[in-house]
mmCIF file of C-alpha atoms in Angstrom:
data_model
loop_
_atom_site.group_PDB
_atom_site.id
_atom_site.type_symbol
_atom_site.label_atom_id
_atom_site.label_comp_id
_atom_site.label_asym_id
_atom_site.label_seq_id
_atom_site.Cartn_x
_atom_site.Cartn_y
_atom_site.Cartn_z
ATOM 1 C CA UNK A 1 -15.688 -3.642 -18.550
ATOM 2 C CA UNK A 2 -12.937 -3.006 -15.851
ATOM 3 C CA UNK A 3 -12.531 -0.457 -13.285
ATOM 4 C CA UNK A 4 -11.008 0.465 -9.988
ATOM 5 C CA UNK A 5 -13.055 2.990 -7.299
ATOM 6 C CA UNK A 6 -10.352 5.126 -5.651
ATOM 7 C CA UNK A 7 -11.202 6.547 -1.868
ATOM 8 C CA UNK A 8 -8.705 8.573 -0.477
ATOM 9 C CA UNK A 9 -8.554 9.926 3.169
ATOM 10 C CA UNK A 10 -10.721 13.316 2.141
ATOM 11 C CA UNK A 11 -13.828 13.706 0.640
ATOM 12 C CA UNK A 12 -12.397 13.442 -2.962
ATOM 13 C CA UNK A 13 -13.030 10.458 -5.094
ATOM 14 C CA UNK A 14 -11.930 9.657 -8.505
ATOM 15 C CA UNK A 15 -12.915 6.355 -10.862
ATOM 16 C CA UNK A 16 -10.136 5.490 -13.514
ATOM 17 C CA UNK A 17 -11.098 2.751 -15.863
ATOM 18 C CA UNK A 18 -7.968 0.526 -15.481
ATOM 19 C CA UNK A 19 -5.201 0.970 -18.604
ATOM 20 C CA UNK A 20 -7.652 3.458 -19.698
ATOM 21 C CA UNK A 21 -9.125 1.035 -21.365
ATOM 22 C CA UNK A 22 -12.659 -0.569 -21.421
ATOM 23 C CA UNK A 23 -13.361 -3.869 -21.847
ATOM 24 C CA UNK A 24 -15.777 -6.013 -23.744
ATOM 25 C CA UNK A 25 -17.314 -8.635 -22.324
ATOM 26 C CA UNK A 26 -17.134 -12.006 -24.493
ATOM 27 C CA UNK A 27 -18.964 -14.869 -23.829
ATOM 28 C CA UNK A 28 -16.222 -17.079 -23.046
ATOM 29 C CA UNK A 29 -15.378 -18.942 -19.910
ATOM 30 C CA UNK A 30 -12.018 -21.119 -18.549
ATOM 31 C CA UNK A 31 -10.298 -21.930 -15.472
ATOM 32 C CA UNK A 32 -10.297 -19.552 -12.556
ATOM 33 C CA UNK A 33 -6.975 -16.992 -12.509
ATOM 34 C CA UNK A 34 -4.686 -17.604 -9.656
ATOM 35 C CA UNK A 35 -4.158 -14.322 -9.214
ATOM 36 C CA UNK A 36 -7.878 -14.137 -7.840
ATOM 37 C CA UNK A 37 -6.970 -15.709 -4.706
ATOM 38 C CA UNK A 38 -3.612 -13.894 -4.209
ATOM 39 C CA UNK A 39 -3.461 -11.180 -1.720
ATOM 40 C CA UNK A 40 -2.844 -7.746 -3.339
ATOM 41 C CA UNK A 41 0.008 -5.626 -2.699
ATOM 42 C CA UNK A 42 -0.055 -3.538 0.667
ATOM 43 C CA UNK A 43 -2.830 -6.284 1.613
ATOM 44 C CA UNK A 44 -1.784 -9.302 3.894
ATOM 45 C CA UNK A 45 -0.164 -7.195 6.897
ATOM 46 C CA UNK A 46 1.426 -10.153 8.591
ATOM 47 C CA UNK A 47 2.034 -7.859 11.898
ATOM 48 C CA UNK A 48 -1.709 -6.606 12.322
ATOM 49 C CA UNK A 49 -4.096 -9.602 11.671
ATOM 50 C CA UNK A 50 -5.264 -9.403 15.124
ATOM 51 C CA UNK A 51 -6.045 -7.165 17.597
ATOM 52 C CA UNK A 52 -4.395 -7.897 20.998
ATOM 53 C CA UNK A 53 -6.026 -8.288 24.218
ATOM 54 C CA UNK A 54 -5.130 -5.205 27.038
ATOM 55 C CA UNK A 55 -3.574 -7.278 29.021
ATOM 56 C CA UNK A 56 -1.307 -8.980 26.541
ATOM 57 C CA UNK A 57 2.188 -7.597 27.217
ATOM 58 C CA UNK A 58 3.443 -6.937 23.220
ATOM 59 C CA UNK A 59 -0.863 -5.111 23.047
ATOM 60 C CA UNK A 60 -0.839 -1.013 21.730
ATOM 61 C CA UNK A 61 -1.608 0.018 26.097
ATOM 62 C CA UNK A 62 0.913 -2.472 27.419
ATOM 63 C CA UNK A 63 3.687 -2.064 24.802
ATOM 64 C CA UNK A 64 3.306 2.232 25.392
ATOM 65 C CA UNK A 65 4.042 1.653 29.361
ATOM 66 C CA UNK A 66 7.197 -0.561 28.452
ATOM 67 C CA UNK A 67 8.076 2.804 26.014
ATOM 68 C CA UNK A 68 7.748 5.350 28.802
ATOM 69 C CA UNK A 69 10.151 2.826 31.012
ATOM 70 C CA UNK A 70 12.547 2.404 28.425
ATOM 71 C CA UNK A 71 12.240 6.148 27.585
ATOM 72 C CA UNK A 72 13.094 6.830 31.650
ATOM 73 C CA UNK A 73 16.446 4.697 31.595
ATOM 74 C CA UNK A 74 14.234 1.417 32.974
ATOM 75 C CA UNK A 75 15.877 -1.455 30.980
ATOM 76 C CA UNK A 76 15.159 -3.912 33.183
ATOM 77 C CA UNK A 77 11.635 -5.081 33.384
ATOM 78 C CA UNK A 78 10.327 -7.952 33.275
ATOM 79 C CA UNK A 79 9.071 -9.852 30.184
ATOM 80 C CA UNK A 80 9.097 -6.714 27.980
ATOM 81 C CA UNK A 81 8.958 -7.668 24.265
ATOM 82 C CA UNK A 82 11.449 -7.074 22.117
ATOM 83 C CA UNK A 83 11.122 -3.452 20.321
ATOM 84 C CA UNK A 84 12.181 -3.001 16.378
ATOM 85 C CA UNK A 85 11.711 0.557 14.846
ATOM 86 C CA UNK A 86 11.192 1.317 11.444
ATOM 87 C CA UNK A 87 12.492 4.761 10.165
ATOM 88 C CA UNK A 88 10.960 6.991 7.427
ATOM 89 C CA UNK A 89 12.193 10.363 5.738
ATOM 90 C CA UNK A 90 9.657 12.153 3.243
ATOM 91 C CA UNK A 91 7.643 9.026 3.048
ATOM 92 C CA UNK A 92 10.240 6.595 2.195
ATOM 93 C CA UNK A 93 11.142 4.062 4.426
ATOM 94 C CA UNK A 94 14.513 2.828 5.481
ATOM 95 C CA UNK A 95 15.360 -0.425 3.609
ATOM 96 C CA UNK A 96 18.573 -2.595 2.953
ATOM 97 C CA UNK A 97 19.588 -5.127 1.022
ATOM 98 C CA UNK A 98 21.059 -8.961 1.140
ATOM 99 C CA UNK A 99 21.765 -11.577 -1.326
ATOM 100 C CA UNK A 100 20.245 -14.596 -1.673
ATOM 101 C CA UNK A 101 20.751 -17.099 -4.401
ATOM 102 C CA UNK A 102 23.290 -15.120 -6.020
ATOM 103 C CA UNK A 103 20.217 -12.420 -6.714
ATOM 104 C CA UNK A 104 19.912 -9.104 -4.525
ATOM 105 C CA UNK A 105 16.527 -9.077 -2.683
ATOM 106 C CA UNK A 106 15.922 -5.952 -0.450
ATOM 107 C CA UNK A 107 14.365 -6.001 3.220
ATOM 108 C CA UNK A 108 12.895 -3.552 5.753
ATOM 109 C CA UNK A 109 15.956 -1.470 7.804
ATOM 110 C CA UNK A 110 14.281 -2.290 11.623
ATOM 111 C CA UNK A 111 16.388 -1.084 14.135
ATOM 112 C CA UNK A 112 16.796 -1.869 17.736
ATOM 113 C CA UNK A 113 15.545 0.570 20.445
ATOM 114 C CA UNK A 114 18.810 1.283 21.693
ATOM 115 C CA UNK A 115 20.204 1.240 18.067
ATOM 116 C CA UNK A 116 17.552 3.766 17.045
ATOM 117 C CA UNK A 117 18.069 5.876 20.163
ATOM 118 C CA UNK A 118 21.937 5.825 19.196
ATOM 119 C CA UNK A 119 21.304 7.234 15.646
ATOM 120 C CA UNK A 120 18.534 10.237 17.075
ATOM 121 C CA UNK A 121 20.828 11.623 19.864
ATOM 122 C CA UNK A 122 22.275 14.130 18.291
ATOM 123 C CA UNK A 123 19.700 15.232 15.443
ATOM 124 C CA UNK A 124 16.097 17.117 15.302
ATOM 125 C CA UNK A 125 14.244 14.305 16.572
ATOM 126 C CA UNK A 126 13.380 13.162 20.190
ATOM 127 C CA UNK A 127 12.768 9.560 20.641
ATOM 128 C CA UNK A 128 9.280 9.774 22.286
ATOM 129 C CA UNK A 129 6.124 8.087 22.883
ATOM 130 C CA UNK A 130 4.586 11.795 20.680
ATOM 131 C CA UNK A 131 7.089 10.424 17.631
ATOM 132 C CA UNK A 132 6.808 6.493 17.905
ATOM 133 C CA UNK A 133 3.619 5.194 16.620
ATOM 134 C CA UNK A 134 2.725 1.370 17.060
ATOM 135 C CA UNK A 135 2.123 -0.661 14.227
ATOM 136 C CA UNK A 136 1.775 -4.374 15.355
ATOM 137 C CA UNK A 137 3.276 -7.157 17.188
ATOM 138 C CA UNK A 138 4.329 -10.485 15.903
ATOM 139 C CA UNK A 139 5.978 -13.860 17.631
ATOM 140 C CA UNK A 140 9.200 -15.497 17.513
ATOM 141 C CA UNK A 141 8.492 -18.311 19.104
ATOM 142 C CA UNK A 142 9.229 -19.468 22.857
ATOM 143 C CA UNK A 143 7.125 -17.087 24.393
ATOM 144 C CA UNK A 144 9.000 -14.189 22.409
ATOM 145 C CA UNK A 145 7.698 -11.375 20.996
ATOM 146 C CA UNK A 146 8.491 -8.262 18.765
ATOM 147 C CA UNK A 147 6.349 -4.648 19.045
ATOM 148 C CA UNK A 148 7.170 -2.673 16.023
ATOM 149 C CA UNK A 149 7.292 1.040 15.623
ATOM 150 C CA UNK A 150 6.804 3.637 12.974
ATOM 151 C CA UNK A 151 8.954 6.639 12.846
ATOM 152 C CA UNK A 152 9.020 10.117 10.663
ATOM 153 C CA UNK A 153 12.741 11.291 11.201
ATOM 154 C CA UNK A 154 12.798 13.637 8.217
ATOM 155 C CA UNK A 155 13.623 16.435 10.257
ATOM 156 C CA UNK A 156 16.887 14.540 11.250
ATOM 157 C CA UNK A 157 19.086 16.175 8.661
ATOM 158 C CA UNK A 158 21.523 14.557 6.221
ATOM 159 C CA UNK A 159 23.626 13.562 9.119
ATOM 160 C CA UNK A 160 21.281 10.485 9.718
ATOM 161 C CA UNK A 161 21.056 10.051 6.168
ATOM 162 C CA UNK A 162 24.871 9.483 6.004
ATOM 163 C CA UNK A 163 25.266 7.715 8.725
ATOM 164 C CA UNK A 164 22.378 5.506 8.342
ATOM 165 C CA UNK A 165 24.415 4.782 4.556
ATOM 166 C CA UNK A 166 27.534 3.754 6.594
ATOM 167 C CA UNK A 167 25.658 0.522 7.797
ATOM 168 C CA UNK A 168 24.385 -0.052 3.963
ATOM 169 C CA UNK A 169 20.780 1.053 4.838
ATOM 170 C CA UNK A 170 18.977 3.981 2.698
ATOM 171 C CA UNK A 171 15.413 5.292 2.586
ATOM 172 C CA UNK A 172 14.109 4.254 -0.602
ATOM 173 C CA UNK A 173 10.429 5.287 -2.291
ATOM 174 C CA UNK A 174 7.421 2.930 -1.371
ATOM 175 C CA UNK A 175 6.522 2.819 -4.999
ATOM 176 C CA UNK A 176 10.469 1.554 -6.011
ATOM 177 C CA UNK A 177 10.077 -1.388 -3.369
ATOM 178 C CA UNK A 178 6.582 -1.974 -4.981
ATOM 179 C CA UNK A 179 7.920 -2.690 -8.084
ATOM 180 C CA UNK A 180 10.986 -4.782 -6.612
ATOM 181 C CA UNK A 181 9.335 -6.810 -4.372
ATOM 182 C CA UNK A 182 8.923 -10.731 -5.416
ATOM 183 C CA UNK A 183 5.075 -11.063 -6.029
ATOM 184 C CA UNK A 184 5.391 -14.907 -4.827
ATOM 185 C CA UNK A 185 7.354 -14.600 -1.847
ATOM 186 C CA UNK A 186 5.088 -14.338 0.810
ATOM 187 C CA UNK A 187 7.548 -13.106 3.155
ATOM 188 C CA UNK A 188 7.969 -9.712 0.795
ATOM 189 C CA UNK A 189 4.583 -9.451 0.305
ATOM 190 C CA UNK A 190 4.267 -8.900 3.992
ATOM 191 C CA UNK A 191 7.099 -6.245 4.587
ATOM 192 C CA UNK A 192 5.901 -4.544 1.718
ATOM 193 C CA UNK A 193 2.416 -4.789 3.580
ATOM 194 C CA UNK A 194 3.802 -2.844 6.902
ATOM 195 C CA UNK A 195 5.761 -0.812 5.259
ATOM 196 C CA UNK A 196 2.643 0.258 3.254
ATOM 197 C CA UNK A 197 0.581 0.705 6.332
ATOM 198 C CA UNK A 198 3.640 2.639 8.608
ATOM 199 C CA UNK A 199 3.580 5.267 5.791
ATOM 200 C CA UNK A 200 -0.311 5.757 5.728
ATOM 201 C CA UNK A 201 -0.506 5.754 9.558
ATOM 202 C CA UNK A 202 2.564 8.148 9.383
ATOM 203 C CA UNK A 203 1.386 10.297 6.497
ATOM 204 C CA UNK A 204 -2.086 10.618 8.517
ATOM 205 C CA UNK A 205 -0.008 12.393 11.745
ATOM 206 C CA UNK A 206 1.431 14.415 9.628
ATOM 207 C CA UNK A 207 -2.194 15.772 8.245
ATOM 208 C CA UNK A 208 -3.633 15.755 11.127
ATOM 209 C CA UNK A 209 -1.584 17.988 13.812
ATOM 210 C CA UNK A 210 -4.295 20.519 14.545
ATOM 211 C CA UNK A 211 -8.139 19.563 15.416
ATOM 212 C CA UNK A 212 -10.983 20.431 12.829
ATOM 213 C CA UNK A 213 -13.233 21.280 14.905
ATOM 214 C CA UNK A 214 -11.184 23.764 16.972
ATOM 215 C CA UNK A 215 -8.080 24.066 16.050
ATOM 216 C CA UNK A 216 -6.536 22.783 18.607
ATOM 217 C CA UNK A 217 -3.323 20.774 19.131
ATOM 218 C CA UNK A 218 -3.758 17.126 18.469
ATOM 219 C CA UNK A 219 -2.082 14.685 20.599
ATOM 220 C CA UNK A 220 -1.204 11.064 20.328
ATOM 221 C CA UNK A 221 -2.967 8.144 21.685
ATOM 222 C CA UNK A 222 -3.373 5.010 22.170
ATOM 223 C CA UNK A 223 0.353 4.270 20.936
ATOM 224 C CA UNK A 224 -0.702 6.545 18.215
ATOM 225 C CA UNK A 225 -3.750 4.542 16.427
ATOM 226 C CA UNK A 226 -5.769 7.490 17.002
ATOM 227 C CA UNK A 227 -5.098 11.298 18.480
ATOM 228 C CA UNK A 228 -6.968 13.287 20.511
ATOM 229 C CA UNK A 229 -7.781 16.928 20.508
ATOM 230 C CA UNK A 230 -5.639 18.875 23.717
ATOM 231 C CA UNK A 231 -8.174 21.659 23.842
ATOM 232 C CA UNK A 232 -9.899 21.272 27.260
ATOM 233 C CA UNK A 233 -13.244 21.867 26.192
ATOM 234 C CA UNK A 234 -13.022 20.391 22.505
ATOM 235 C CA UNK A 235 -11.229 16.770 23.506
ATOM 236 C CA UNK A 236 -12.602 15.819 20.040
ATOM 237 C CA UNK A 237 -11.112 11.742 19.173
ATOM 238 C CA UNK A 238 -9.835 11.598 15.750
ATOM 239 C CA UNK A 239 -9.212 7.794 13.431
ATOM 240 C CA UNK A 240 -7.561 7.375 10.536
ATOM 241 C CA UNK A 241 -10.240 7.543 7.737
ATOM 242 C CA UNK A 242 -11.325 7.070 4.037
ATOM 243 C CA UNK A 243 -14.333 9.053 3.432
ATOM 244 C CA UNK A 244 -16.647 7.696 0.731
ATOM 245 C CA UNK A 245 -18.977 9.678 -1.245
ATOM 246 C CA UNK A 246 -22.730 10.143 -0.805
ATOM 247 C CA UNK A 247 -23.827 7.156 -3.032
ATOM 248 C CA UNK A 248 -23.387 3.367 -3.089
ATOM 249 C CA UNK A 249 -20.260 1.696 -4.672
ATOM 250 C CA UNK A 250 -22.324 0.398 -6.964
ATOM 251 C CA UNK A 251 -23.880 3.718 -8.422
ATOM 252 C CA UNK A 252 -20.477 5.840 -8.248
ATOM 253 C CA UNK A 253 -19.304 2.842 -10.919
ATOM 254 C CA UNK A 254 -22.609 3.569 -12.651
ATOM 255 C CA UNK A 255 -22.210 7.145 -13.202
ATOM 256 C CA UNK A 256 -18.487 7.604 -13.506
ATOM 257 C CA UNK A 257 -18.490 5.614 -16.236
ATOM 258 C CA UNK A 258 -21.014 7.063 -17.827
ATOM 259 C CA UNK A 259 -19.531 10.846 -17.422
ATOM 260 C CA UNK A 260 -16.047 10.057 -18.596
ATOM 261 C CA UNK A 261 -16.612 7.043 -21.570
ATOM 262 C CA UNK A 262 -20.066 7.462 -22.577
ATOM 263 C CA UNK A 263 -21.465 3.793 -21.402
ATOM 264 C CA UNK A 264 -24.414 2.617 -19.748
ATOM 265 C CA UNK A 265 -23.741 -0.124 -17.095
ATOM 266 C CA UNK A 266 -25.624 -2.333 -15.447
ATOM 267 C CA UNK A 267 -25.011 -5.028 -13.338
ATOM 268 C CA UNK A 268 -21.865 -4.320 -11.108
ATOM 269 C CA UNK A 269 -20.230 -6.999 -9.469
ATOM 270 C CA UNK A 270 -17.648 -6.534 -6.708
ATOM 271 C CA UNK A 271 -14.009 -8.099 -7.230
ATOM 272 C CA UNK A 272 -11.631 -7.352 -4.387
ATOM 273 C CA UNK A 273 -9.885 -4.175 -2.813
ATOM 274 C CA UNK A 274 -6.302 -2.986 -2.289
ATOM 275 C CA UNK A 275 -4.444 -0.584 -0.098
ATOM 276 C CA UNK A 276 -3.230 2.223 -1.746
ATOM 277 C CA UNK A 277 -0.557 4.325 0.098
ATOM 278 C CA UNK A 278 1.470 5.218 -2.603
ATOM 279 C CA UNK A 279 -0.891 7.946 -4.205
ATOM 280 C CA UNK A 280 0.528 11.156 -5.564
ATOM 281 C CA UNK A 281 1.518 14.124 -2.725
ATOM 282 C CA UNK A 282 -2.485 15.364 -2.839
ATOM 283 C CA UNK A 283 -3.761 11.966 -2.027
ATOM 284 C CA UNK A 284 -0.763 9.764 -0.202
ATOM 285 C CA UNK A 285 -3.171 6.663 0.926
ATOM 286 C CA UNK A 286 -5.958 5.948 -1.129
ATOM 287 C CA UNK A 287 -8.319 2.597 -0.930
ATOM 288 C CA UNK A 288 -8.864 0.839 -4.041
ATOM 289 C CA UNK A 289 -11.587 -0.644 -4.692
ATOM 290 C CA UNK A 290 -12.336 -3.153 -8.083
ATOM 291 C CA UNK A 291 -15.396 -4.146 -9.986
ATOM 292 C CA UNK A 292 -16.180 -5.647 -12.748
ATOM 293 C CA UNK A 293 -19.265 -3.566 -14.726
ATOM 294 C CA UNK A 294 -21.582 -4.758 -17.357
ATOM 295 C CA UNK A 295 -21.896 -2.670 -20.455
ATOM 296 C CA UNK A 296 -25.553 -1.601 -22.312
ATOM 297 C CA UNK A 297 -24.176 0.217 -24.373
ATOM 298 C CA UNK A 298 -21.111 0.129 -27.185
ATOM 299 C CA UNK A 299 -20.605 3.482 -28.408
ATOM 300 C CA UNK A 300 -18.129 5.535 -26.835
ATOM 301 C CA UNK A 301 -17.459 9.163 -26.333
ATOM 302 C CA UNK A 302 -14.766 9.772 -23.881
ATOM 303 C CA UNK A 303 -14.314 12.725 -21.423
ATOM 304 C CA UNK A 304 -10.911 13.867 -22.661
ATOM 305 C CA UNK A 305 -10.449 15.607 -19.181
ATOM 306 C CA UNK A 306 -10.329 12.363 -17.117
ATOM 307 C CA UNK A 307 -9.533 9.716 -19.693
ATOM 308 C CA UNK A 308 -6.949 9.398 -22.607
ATOM 309 C CA UNK A 309 -8.550 7.177 -24.227
ATOM 310 C CA UNK A 310 -11.097 3.984 -24.234
ATOM 311 C CA UNK A 311 -11.729 1.254 -26.331
ATOM 312 C CA UNK A 312 -12.819 -2.253 -26.912
ATOM 313 C CA UNK A 313 -10.454 -4.942 -26.723
ATOM 314 C CA UNK A 314 -11.603 -8.727 -27.155
ATOM 315 C CA UNK A 315 -9.968 -11.380 -24.333
ATOM 316 C CA UNK A 316 -7.571 -12.975 -26.720
ATOM 317 C CA UNK A 317 -5.555 -9.673 -26.996
ATOM 318 C CA UNK A 318 -6.128 -8.542 -23.641
ATOM 319 C CA UNK A 319 -4.089 -12.028 -23.127
ATOM 320 C CA UNK A 320 -1.461 -11.434 -25.632
ATOM 321 C CA UNK A 321 -0.555 -8.097 -23.237
ATOM 322 C CA UNK A 322 -0.277 -10.090 -20.183
ATOM 323 C CA UNK A 323 2.023 -12.674 -22.001
ATOM 324 C CA UNK A 324 4.118 -10.053 -23.236
ATOM 325 C CA UNK A 325 4.925 -8.092 -20.417
ATOM 326 C CA UNK A 326 8.104 -8.700 -18.655
ATOM 327 C CA UNK A 327 7.145 -8.221 -15.177
ATOM 328 C CA UNK A 328 10.030 -10.727 -13.567
ATOM 329 C CA UNK A 329 12.447 -8.477 -15.194
ATOM 330 C CA UNK A 330 11.074 -5.561 -14.322
ATOM 331 C CA UNK A 331 11.299 -6.788 -10.233
ATOM 332 C CA UNK A 332 14.829 -7.801 -10.687
ATOM 333 C CA UNK A 333 15.791 -4.583 -12.074
ATOM 334 C CA UNK A 334 14.001 -2.626 -9.064
ATOM 335 C CA UNK A 335 15.507 -5.113 -6.687
ATOM 336 C CA UNK A 336 18.685 -4.497 -8.412
ATOM 337 C CA UNK A 337 18.337 -0.667 -8.373
ATOM 338 C CA UNK A 338 17.802 -0.687 -4.171
ATOM 339 C CA UNK A 339 20.722 -2.955 -3.683
ATOM 340 C CA UNK A 340 22.744 -0.741 -5.573
ATOM 341 C CA UNK A 341 21.233 2.469 -3.373
ATOM 342 C CA UNK A 342 21.972 0.549 -0.479
ATOM 343 C CA UNK A 343 26.024 0.302 -1.263
ATOM 344 C CA UNK A 344 26.059 3.866 -2.006
ATOM 345 C CA UNK A 345 26.040 3.948 -5.821
ATOM 346 C CA UNK A 346 24.193 6.411 -7.271
ATOM 347 C CA UNK A 347 22.531 4.900 -10.244
ATOM 348 C CA UNK A 348 20.010 7.052 -13.013
ATOM 349 C CA UNK A 349 17.797 4.368 -14.530
ATOM 350 C CA UNK A 350 14.537 4.938 -14.516
ATOM 351 C CA UNK A 351 11.969 2.738 -13.812
ATOM 352 C CA UNK A 352 9.216 3.393 -16.147
ATOM 353 C CA UNK A 353 11.174 1.673 -18.931
ATOM 354 C CA UNK A 354 11.525 -1.523 -16.494
ATOM 355 C CA UNK A 355 8.239 -3.425 -18.437
ATOM 356 C CA UNK A 356 9.696 -3.738 -21.552
ATOM 357 C CA UNK A 357 8.221 -6.810 -24.002
ATOM 358 C CA UNK A 358 10.158 -9.578 -25.276
ATOM 359 C CA UNK A 359 12.930 -7.943 -28.537
ATOM 360 C CA UNK A 360 10.895 -7.794 -31.052
ATOM 361 C CA UNK A 361 7.531 -8.026 -30.180
ATOM 362 C CA UNK A 362 4.961 -4.932 -28.920
ATOM 363 C CA UNK A 363 2.397 -5.390 -26.424
ATOM 364 C CA UNK A 364 -0.663 -4.299 -27.892
ATOM 365 C CA UNK A 365 -1.134 -2.631 -24.624
ATOM 366 C CA UNK A 366 0.349 -1.527 -21.746
ATOM 367 C CA UNK A 367 -1.095 -3.558 -18.500
ATOM 368 C CA UNK A 368 0.575 -2.599 -14.620
ATOM 369 C CA UNK A 369 2.309 -5.587 -13.090
ATOM 370 C CA UNK A 370 1.272 -7.720 -10.485
ATOM 371 C CA UNK A 371 1.370 -5.292 -7.638
ATOM 372 C CA UNK A 372 -1.350 -3.098 -8.901
ATOM 373 C CA UNK A 373 -5.241 -4.282 -8.278
ATOM 374 C CA UNK A 374 -5.961 -3.617 -12.034
ATOM 375 C CA UNK A 375 -3.711 -6.303 -12.610
ATOM 376 C CA UNK A 376 -5.651 -8.596 -11.053
ATOM 377 C CA UNK A 377 -9.095 -7.547 -12.627
ATOM 378 C CA UNK A 378 -7.452 -7.686 -15.929
ATOM 379 C CA UNK A 379 -6.186 -11.335 -15.546
ATOM 380 C CA UNK A 380 -9.475 -12.386 -13.363
ATOM 381 C CA UNK A 381 -11.447 -11.178 -16.596
ATOM 382 C CA UNK A 382 -9.074 -12.688 -18.707
ATOM 383 C CA UNK A 383 -10.052 -16.214 -17.307
ATOM 384 C CA UNK A 384 -13.313 -15.986 -17.107
ATOM 385 C CA UNK A 385 -13.813 -15.058 -13.026
ATOM 386 C CA UNK A 386 -16.110 -12.206 -13.869
ATOM 387 C CA UNK A 387 -18.793 -14.682 -15.181
ATOM 388 C CA UNK A 388 -18.283 -16.788 -12.353
ATOM 389 C CA UNK A 389 -18.225 -14.347 -9.976
ATOM 390 C CA UNK A 390 -21.394 -12.580 -11.546
ATOM 391 C CA UNK A 391 -23.734 -16.098 -11.386
ATOM 392 C CA UNK A 392 -22.514 -16.653 -7.479
ATOM 393 C CA UNK A 393 -23.851 -13.101 -6.739
ATOM 394 C CA UNK A 394 -27.369 -13.522 -9.041
ATOM 395 C CA UNK A 395 -27.663 -17.329 -6.687
ATOM 396 C CA UNK A 396 -27.596 -15.090 -3.635
#
């Protein structure tokens, strides 16, 4: 059986069986899936791989000091890093599109400090240390560093959307960019991870405007990486967080499996985890944790309020479903949609039909694309990785 456990930024948790189907383990072994070694979508953020020293000019404290000087008009500070800003509107990052080898390819719509300031000059959003959130830094070589910031421009109005549209930029749903990302392209996967991290952080700032202890207004500190209550009698510091349940992860897998399918689970083996910043509006930022679970019983009793259905499938049937699904076609379709959006062309095509199978052959089940931890779990199981993981853990 293959499961993912979802932790949100509230106390609520939920366990979901992948594709609604528990999958029977069969005594078959093969080589490890290459998917097992690849980074999940939204993981592997290239500008957040290490924490700079506080004395580095691109560290959060130093970057915030430089930002304050720029806001005051002191633009001639020596050795200051370049600033790039990524605007978000209603949770959607700014994006553009270019053609590479005659194929459209999306990219994040980074703006320079000066351009962003000009775009927001006559809007309801002020460019300030209270609206900009530090995302990370990177080197451009020759000692030149770039500091990346995020900003929520939802309150700026439609005028900003039209102005940016004139530059062939548009605000795109993160899920659309997720499907449009070429998972074999490390640079594209890195941009998706940056967008996911930025959205999570900005959503957290929106949801934590007031102190949960005294009700005072929270203010940004440490360049937006945390908050602090403005009440002098409180001054509680608040960090972005996910709240686990009052049980171990393994216990949660066993309990939820029993409650939702009536199947008793024994050994539980960890596979991997994935940031998931594209959850429903009530739980927008989650952490997916994937496990292999070994069933001790075969009878299924589905809780219809939690699952649509649960069935056993052989490894061969699942492998066929993975082979038939046209994930690359879906990625190109979504990428073309982003390209058209950035050019101002309206398109009514829904992404719900992007995973059509080859003409004339129906897939036995629907399996999410490579951007989802579900796909990685199922692909690993098909290739026998779960057996090798279980063996490794038993030898510890």
